[in-house]
């Protein structure tokens, strides 16, 4: 299923009513800008907005609404003096705040579900290519392009 943003303007012109295939099996992801735009915020992101939203159906058939953002992922480590400290393990990591409905209709945390099943979030960054890679991995489709919707 094509990623769609839920943007009323985009939905009105019928852009999200079908899968958007580019060349054969390549897909275009439509992301809705939910945060403030930026040109260069110093974190290495090419997304251009602090938070973008997508709606998609994953490999297991779950309908998901997810917001993507960036953060500096930290990890604990042991100092030479035996004390623990915290350091940045990944700058501009991809943060996923997603929701799906379970069989009873209750909203559930999608990222928590993925973590429970051993999903590795550390390979994704808050960049266009990082978002496309995440969407491709969880949906089984091949996302190669992004279209932004306000």
XYZ file of C-alpha atoms in Angstrom:
150
model
C 0.000 0.000 0.000
C 1.316 3.424 -0.838
C 2.271 5.676 2.023
C -0.135 8.532 2.321
C -0.111 11.546 4.499
C -3.768 12.100 5.220
C -3.528 15.578 3.783
C -7.006 16.775 2.842
C -5.735 18.728 -0.142
C -3.837 15.712 -1.490
C -6.764 13.367 -0.824
C -9.166 15.662 -2.671
C -7.252 15.382 -5.928
C -7.177 11.572 -5.626
C -3.423 11.254 -5.303
C -3.624 8.770 -2.410
C -6.469 6.563 -3.580
C -4.124 4.137 -5.327
C -0.564 2.908 -5.081
C 1.893 5.309 -6.598
C 4.343 3.206 -8.549
C 7.149 4.937 -10.388
C 9.219 2.446 -12.388
C 7.956 -1.089 -12.051
C 8.093 -1.768 -8.327
C 9.475 1.579 -7.091
C 7.141 3.567 -4.831
C 6.749 7.237 -3.920
C 6.135 8.075 -0.247
C 3.943 11.089 0.481
C 4.797 12.730 3.801
C 2.776 15.459 5.491
C 4.735 18.284 7.088
C 3.573 18.533 10.706
C 6.325 20.645 12.262
C 8.223 23.804 11.473
C 10.276 23.971 8.267
C 14.040 24.434 8.460
C 16.775 25.031 5.899
C 19.802 23.794 7.834
C 19.431 23.069 11.513
C 22.949 21.669 11.849
C 21.925 18.057 12.410
C 22.609 16.809 8.886
C 18.956 16.227 8.001
C 17.714 16.878 4.477
C 14.039 16.432 5.411
C 13.435 20.174 5.780
C 10.785 19.853 8.499
C 11.113 18.887 12.141
C 8.276 16.337 12.024
C 6.663 14.538 9.090
C 3.737 12.111 9.120
C 2.920 9.066 7.023
C 0.132 6.500 6.957
C 0.996 3.013 5.774
C 0.124 -0.652 6.027
C 2.971 -2.840 7.257
C 3.879 -6.398 6.207
C 1.515 -7.871 8.816
C -1.446 -5.832 7.591
C -1.433 -3.283 10.421
C -2.637 0.189 9.430
C -0.137 2.624 10.985
C -0.018 6.403 11.381
C 3.539 7.475 12.205
C 5.345 10.736 12.851
C 9.068 10.834 12.088
C 11.559 13.123 13.799
C 15.212 13.206 14.756
C 17.172 12.989 17.993
C 20.667 12.171 19.208
C 20.552 8.536 20.396
C 22.645 8.057 23.514
C 24.149 5.011 25.179
C 25.687 4.242 28.537
C 29.348 3.309 28.780
C 31.810 2.503 31.533
C 34.483 5.104 32.271
C 38.024 4.147 33.262
C 37.260 5.093 36.881
C 34.394 2.572 36.978
C 31.566 5.100 36.800
C 28.984 5.018 34.051
C 28.434 7.926 31.704
C 26.348 8.732 28.661
C 27.587 9.521 25.143
C 26.022 10.146 21.764
C 25.883 6.871 19.860
C 24.064 8.159 16.764
C 23.500 11.775 15.789
C 20.231 12.564 14.056
C 18.700 9.115 14.656
C 15.208 8.460 13.313
C 12.506 8.710 15.977
C 9.240 6.953 15.165
C 6.077 7.873 17.030
C 3.524 5.546 15.489
C 0.089 4.213 16.377
C -1.953 1.254 15.166
C -5.229 -0.255 16.360
C -5.302 -3.760 17.817
C -8.118 -6.310 17.326
C -10.206 -4.575 20.003
C -9.770 -1.128 18.444
C -7.376 0.169 21.098
C -4.557 2.445 19.915
C -1.114 0.880 20.445
C 2.493 2.094 20.126
C 3.941 0.822 16.835
C 7.607 1.460 17.709
C 7.168 -0.527 20.949
C 5.733 -3.430 18.958
C 8.715 -3.357 16.601
C 11.205 -3.208 19.514
C 9.494 -6.196 21.160
C 10.127 -8.187 17.977
C 13.830 -7.232 17.838
C 13.619 -4.514 15.173
C 16.910 -2.578 14.857
C 16.193 1.167 14.752
C 19.876 2.142 14.921
C 20.370 1.786 11.153
C 17.962 4.633 10.340
C 18.623 8.367 10.466
C 16.275 11.351 10.175
C 17.021 11.876 6.500
C 14.949 11.262 3.409
C 16.927 8.102 2.666
C 16.512 6.934 6.291
C 12.742 7.392 6.182
C 12.515 5.643 2.802
C 14.616 2.735 4.111
C 12.408 2.391 7.213
C 9.198 2.444 5.152
C 10.625 -0.086 2.700
C 11.649 -2.430 5.527
C 8.342 -2.373 7.419
C 6.023 -2.446 4.383
C 7.940 -4.766 2.062
C 7.635 -2.222 -0.757
C 10.537 -0.407 -2.471
C 10.231 3.293 -1.648
C 12.631 5.421 -3.687
C 11.078 8.906 -3.727
C 9.374 11.361 -1.382
C 6.675 13.928 -2.035
C 5.865 16.433 0.700
C 2.359 17.660 1.398
C 1.562 20.647 3.641
